[in-house]
XYZ file of C-alpha atoms in Angstrom:
317
model
C -7.243 17.915 10.598
C -11.410 18.439 10.342
C -13.912 15.945 11.899
C -14.834 13.507 9.334
C -18.069 11.758 11.173
C -20.727 14.565 11.455
C -22.584 15.418 14.777
C -25.808 13.068 13.378
C -23.276 10.050 13.746
C -22.755 10.660 17.584
C -23.230 7.967 19.918
C -21.010 9.686 23.019
C -19.892 13.418 24.038
C -18.214 13.287 27.422
C -18.786 9.944 28.596
C -17.282 6.856 30.876
C -14.437 5.544 28.715
C -15.579 2.345 29.983
C -18.907 2.557 28.462
C -17.718 4.012 24.775
C -15.285 0.644 24.773
C -18.304 -1.354 26.290
C -19.324 -0.378 22.510
C -16.140 -0.303 20.759
C -16.914 -3.966 21.421
C -20.142 -4.442 20.339
C -19.961 -2.640 17.164
C -15.907 -2.039 15.765
C -13.699 -4.555 17.126
C -12.925 -6.942 20.825
C -9.942 -5.321 22.841
C -9.104 -4.177 26.700
C -8.836 -0.874 27.754
C -6.102 0.452 30.034
C -6.891 3.578 32.203
C -4.961 6.076 33.292
C -4.188 5.995 37.836
C -4.745 9.203 38.325
C -7.893 11.941 36.359
C -11.117 11.158 34.889
C -10.404 11.108 31.352
C -14.229 11.608 29.206
C -14.480 10.154 25.765
C -16.050 11.232 22.275
C -17.099 8.712 19.767
C -19.708 8.470 16.269
C -20.035 5.848 14.312
C -21.870 4.732 11.238
C -22.995 1.976 8.750
C -21.531 2.652 5.580
C -22.183 -0.926 3.113
C -19.821 -2.820 4.200
C -17.876 -0.796 6.757
C -17.719 0.451 9.647
C -16.577 4.285 10.629
C -15.624 4.978 13.746
C -14.199 8.611 15.361
C -12.778 7.585 18.767
C -10.987 10.040 21.210
C -10.896 8.486 25.078
C -9.951 11.919 26.656
C -6.425 10.514 28.643
C -3.763 8.310 28.080
C -5.470 4.875 27.688
C -3.696 1.896 26.996
C -5.824 -0.099 24.320
C -4.846 -3.283 23.889
C -6.232 -7.350 21.953
C -4.948 -10.482 20.861
C -6.426 -9.785 17.158
C -9.289 -8.452 15.271
C -9.314 -12.152 14.240
C -12.341 -11.334 10.859
C -11.417 -7.783 10.554
C -9.219 -5.457 9.260
C -8.943 -2.236 10.500
C -7.972 1.818 9.156
C -6.823 4.111 12.299
C -6.282 7.289 10.408
C -4.750 9.360 13.645
C -6.622 13.066 13.586
C -5.322 15.180 16.483
C -2.176 14.209 18.831
C -0.251 10.333 19.166
C -0.592 7.419 18.947
C 1.720 4.755 20.600
C 1.819 1.322 18.360
C 3.997 -1.495 19.377
C 3.329 -4.810 17.303
C 5.636 -8.110 16.547
C 9.375 -6.330 17.847
C 8.405 -2.488 16.179
C 6.769 0.568 17.357
C 6.269 3.879 16.383
C 4.440 6.954 17.364
C 1.804 7.765 15.127
C 0.823 11.671 14.227
C -1.693 13.788 11.730
C -1.814 12.358 8.781
C -0.717 9.050 9.289
C -2.196 5.896 8.419
C -2.053 2.222 10.605
C -3.421 -0.813 8.903
C -3.958 -3.356 11.208
C -4.343 -7.459 10.145
C -6.436 -9.480 11.413
C -4.129 -11.657 12.810
C -2.210 -8.439 13.909
C -1.584 -8.446 18.068
C -2.839 -5.000 19.206
C -1.184 -2.909 22.167
C -1.701 1.362 21.195
C -1.433 4.278 23.879
C -3.397 6.876 22.876
C -2.591 10.224 24.115
C -4.852 12.486 25.760
C -5.741 14.720 22.671
C -5.692 11.807 20.728
C -8.546 11.471 17.882
C -9.015 8.693 15.458
C -10.936 7.821 12.558
C -11.285 3.619 12.665
C -12.975 2.156 9.217
C -13.605 -1.421 9.795
C -13.622 -3.857 6.930
C -14.534 -7.073 7.034
C -11.669 -9.935 5.974
C -14.623 -11.434 3.857
C -15.640 -8.527 1.779
C -11.977 -8.015 0.634
C -11.597 -11.284 -0.313
C -14.929 -10.320 -2.180
C -13.332 -7.864 -3.813
C -10.291 -9.684 -4.820
C -12.327 -12.542 -5.911
C -14.541 -9.343 -8.175
C -11.080 -8.436 -9.519
C -10.103 -11.319 -10.858
C -7.453 -11.103 -8.433
C -5.871 -14.610 -6.387
C -5.965 -14.722 -2.254
C -3.506 -17.353 -0.534
C -5.441 -20.284 1.178
C -4.531 -18.336 5.109
C -6.221 -15.572 3.968
C -5.519 -11.471 2.401
C -2.606 -9.790 4.563
C -1.414 -6.700 4.238
C 2.676 -6.238 4.577
C 3.388 -3.047 6.152
C 1.395 -1.672 9.767
C 1.864 1.916 8.695
C 1.660 4.602 5.857
C 1.015 8.470 4.993
C -1.867 9.261 3.762
C -0.195 11.580 2.101
C 1.693 9.232 -0.180
C -1.713 7.185 -1.218
C -3.104 8.816 -4.009
C -6.432 10.354 -3.904
C -7.029 7.348 -0.715
C -6.772 10.742 1.653
C -10.221 12.407 -1.126
C -11.830 8.946 -0.971
C -12.016 8.612 2.902
C -13.350 12.390 2.904
C -16.332 11.370 -0.286
C -16.929 8.578 1.930
C -17.324 10.326 5.386
C -19.746 12.844 3.469
C -21.732 10.356 1.684
C -22.537 8.709 5.496
C -23.165 12.144 6.697
C -25.680 12.591 3.971
C -29.956 12.764 4.452
C -29.867 10.931 0.974
C -27.510 8.373 1.363
C -28.705 5.440 -0.234
C -27.558 0.966 0.456
C -26.553 0.967 -3.402
C -24.213 4.001 -2.863
C -22.918 3.272 0.107
C -22.184 -0.919 -0.992
C -20.180 1.378 -4.485
C -18.176 3.263 -2.333
C -17.176 0.559 0.200
C -15.888 -1.883 -2.988
C -13.816 1.019 -4.362
C -12.082 1.279 -0.936
C -11.640 -2.230 -0.839
C -10.366 -2.385 -4.527
C -8.012 0.844 -3.801
C -6.474 -0.711 -1.129
C -5.561 -4.099 -2.601
C -4.295 -1.810 -5.260
C -2.379 0.475 -3.828
C -1.112 -1.269 -0.840
C 1.846 -4.057 -0.820
C -0.007 -7.510 0.062
C -0.315 -11.072 -0.829
C -2.193 -11.404 -3.034
C -2.146 -12.034 -6.681
C -3.279 -9.131 -9.298
C -2.674 -11.134 -12.881
C -4.300 -9.800 -14.756
C -5.168 -6.490 -14.223
C -8.286 -4.774 -13.476
C -9.245 -1.269 -15.398
C -7.623 0.822 -12.168
C -4.592 -0.585 -11.528
C -1.903 0.000 -14.584
C -0.743 -3.014 -16.179
C 2.875 -4.164 -15.388
C 2.951 -5.810 -18.676
C 2.028 -2.264 -20.593
C 5.132 -1.386 -18.783
C 7.545 -3.976 -19.385
C 6.530 -3.462 -23.069
C 6.934 0.212 -22.745
C 10.912 -0.646 -21.076
C 11.980 -3.149 -24.300
C 10.489 -0.610 -27.109
C 12.520 1.840 -25.026
C 15.803 0.395 -23.669
C 18.189 1.926 -26.079
C 16.385 5.837 -24.309
C 17.323 7.219 -20.676
C 13.764 6.008 -19.834
C 13.193 7.865 -15.946
C 11.533 6.300 -13.386
C 9.501 9.777 -13.680
C 8.358 8.415 -16.847
C 6.676 5.590 -16.167
C 4.852 6.645 -13.778
C 3.557 9.106 -15.842
C 3.029 6.447 -17.942
C 1.644 4.299 -15.285
C -0.769 6.880 -14.081
C 0.266 6.085 -10.644
C 2.912 8.299 -7.912
C 6.176 7.244 -7.370
C 5.323 5.494 -4.413
C 2.975 2.958 -6.266
C 5.191 2.687 -8.482
C 8.720 1.057 -6.223
C 5.358 -1.277 -4.602
C 3.861 -2.255 -8.180
C 7.307 -3.715 -9.260
C 8.395 -5.188 -6.063
C 5.793 -7.352 -5.663
C 5.959 -8.021 -10.217
C 9.729 -8.319 -9.779
C 11.121 -7.925 -6.418
C 13.517 -5.256 -7.886
C 12.947 -1.469 -8.217
C 12.122 0.174 -11.532
C 16.281 1.288 -12.659
C 17.398 -2.023 -11.299
C 14.774 -4.008 -13.969
C 15.540 -1.523 -16.422
C 19.162 -2.017 -16.562
C 18.700 -5.812 -16.543
C 16.228 -5.381 -19.788
C 19.590 -4.097 -21.418
C 21.932 -6.801 -19.698
C 19.984 -8.760 -20.925
C 19.403 -7.546 -24.796
C 23.465 -7.589 -24.805
C 24.206 -11.066 -23.914
C 21.248 -11.952 -26.696
C 23.214 -9.785 -29.036
C 26.572 -10.659 -27.794
C 25.406 -14.565 -27.684
C 23.405 -13.978 -31.738
C 26.586 -15.589 -34.111
C 23.913 -13.791 -36.596
C 23.845 -10.308 -35.282
C 26.169 -7.888 -36.904
C 28.221 -6.458 -33.383
C 31.454 -4.413 -34.165
C 32.769 -4.022 -30.252
C 31.685 -3.836 -26.827
C 31.958 -0.258 -26.615
C 29.578 0.172 -28.939
C 26.617 -1.643 -28.004
C 27.152 -0.936 -24.734
C 26.717 2.692 -25.385
C 24.220 1.833 -27.847
C 22.052 1.129 -24.319
C 23.303 3.911 -22.541
C 25.978 2.323 -19.985
C 29.331 5.113 -20.615
C 30.805 3.693 -17.720
C 32.455 0.357 -19.477
C 33.869 -1.500 -15.602
C 31.192 -0.588 -14.548
C 29.504 -2.274 -17.555
C 31.198 -5.413 -17.699
C 31.360 -5.739 -13.491
C 27.914 -5.520 -13.991
C 27.179 -7.898 -17.210
C 29.875 -10.768 -15.868
C 28.212 -10.567 -12.021
C 24.616 -11.282 -14.554
C 26.116 -14.129 -16.578
C 29.436 -14.933 -15.377
C 31.674 -13.893 -17.900
C 32.666 -11.026 -18.927
C 31.223 -9.507 -22.581
C 34.241 -10.285 -23.848
C 34.147 -13.757 -23.207
C 30.405 -13.847 -25.114
C 31.660 -12.670 -28.324
C 34.700 -15.296 -28.402
C 32.277 -17.845 -27.724
C 29.722 -17.016 -30.205
C 31.496 -14.740 -33.205
C-alpha cells in the first residue's frame, strides 16, 4: 500500500526506536516497547494533528513488542500498510496483514508484535470526540462509554472508508488546509465509524448517513409475498451486504433472511388467527408467502408459535 502521509509530516527517519517511542507516548498513546536482543532497528515516524485527530505513520524497523494496559481516553485505528503485526487481546490473536484495520477501544489491553518491515498508519481519536459525534447525531451512548464490538476489519469491506482515510491524509498534507475543513473531516470519520461498525450505541432515530431500519422493515412488510433477496435490501438501503447484516444484528439480533422468514410466519399466523380472514387451506396460504416445502414450513411455524398451523386454523375458524 502507498504511503498516506507526505514528507511534510516526517518527524523521525532511521532513528532510535526508543526516541520514536517517547514521542509516541507524548502524542499518540501511552505504551512500552521491547526491542530484539540483536541488531540495531532504525525507526521512522510521521505525525500531524488534523482537527480532533492525530495521524501517525510509524515503522520500528525491527521485531518490536508493543504493550499497554489500556489507552484509557482514546481510540486507535491502526491500518497495516506493510509487513505484518501479531495482535493479542482478550484470549484472541491475529496476524494483521496489509489492508487490515485494528480498532483498539480505550479499555482494550494492547499487545502487538511488529515484523521488521511492519509499517502502519495510526489514527488517534479522543473518546470525548466520539461521544460528541454520537450526541450530534442524536444517538445514545451508554454511561460506561462507547465500545466497538470487534477489533478486526478488512478495509475493503468498509464502504468508502479507505477513500476517506486517503482524503484526510491528503488534506493533512495540503499547504492550504484550514481548521474548519479539518474539523468537518474529523466529524465525518467519527460518524462513519459509529455508523458502519457494530458498537454498543443506540442509533434511533437514524441520521441521514445511516439508512433507517424502519424504512427497510416497511419495505419487507409491503413485499412479504414476493421473494425478497438480501441484495435487493442492500441496494434499497444503499449499503454493502456486510453493513446490512450488521444493521440487522444491531436492531433485531438476527440476519435479514431470518427476519424476513419470521415476518412471513407472523403474517400467516395473523391470518390463521383471524376469524374474519378467508383462508381456504394452509397449503395455499403457505405457498402465497413463498413456503414451497410444506413440511419445513410446519416445523418453523410450530417452533415459533408452539402449535401447528392446522391447530391455529381449527381454533379460530
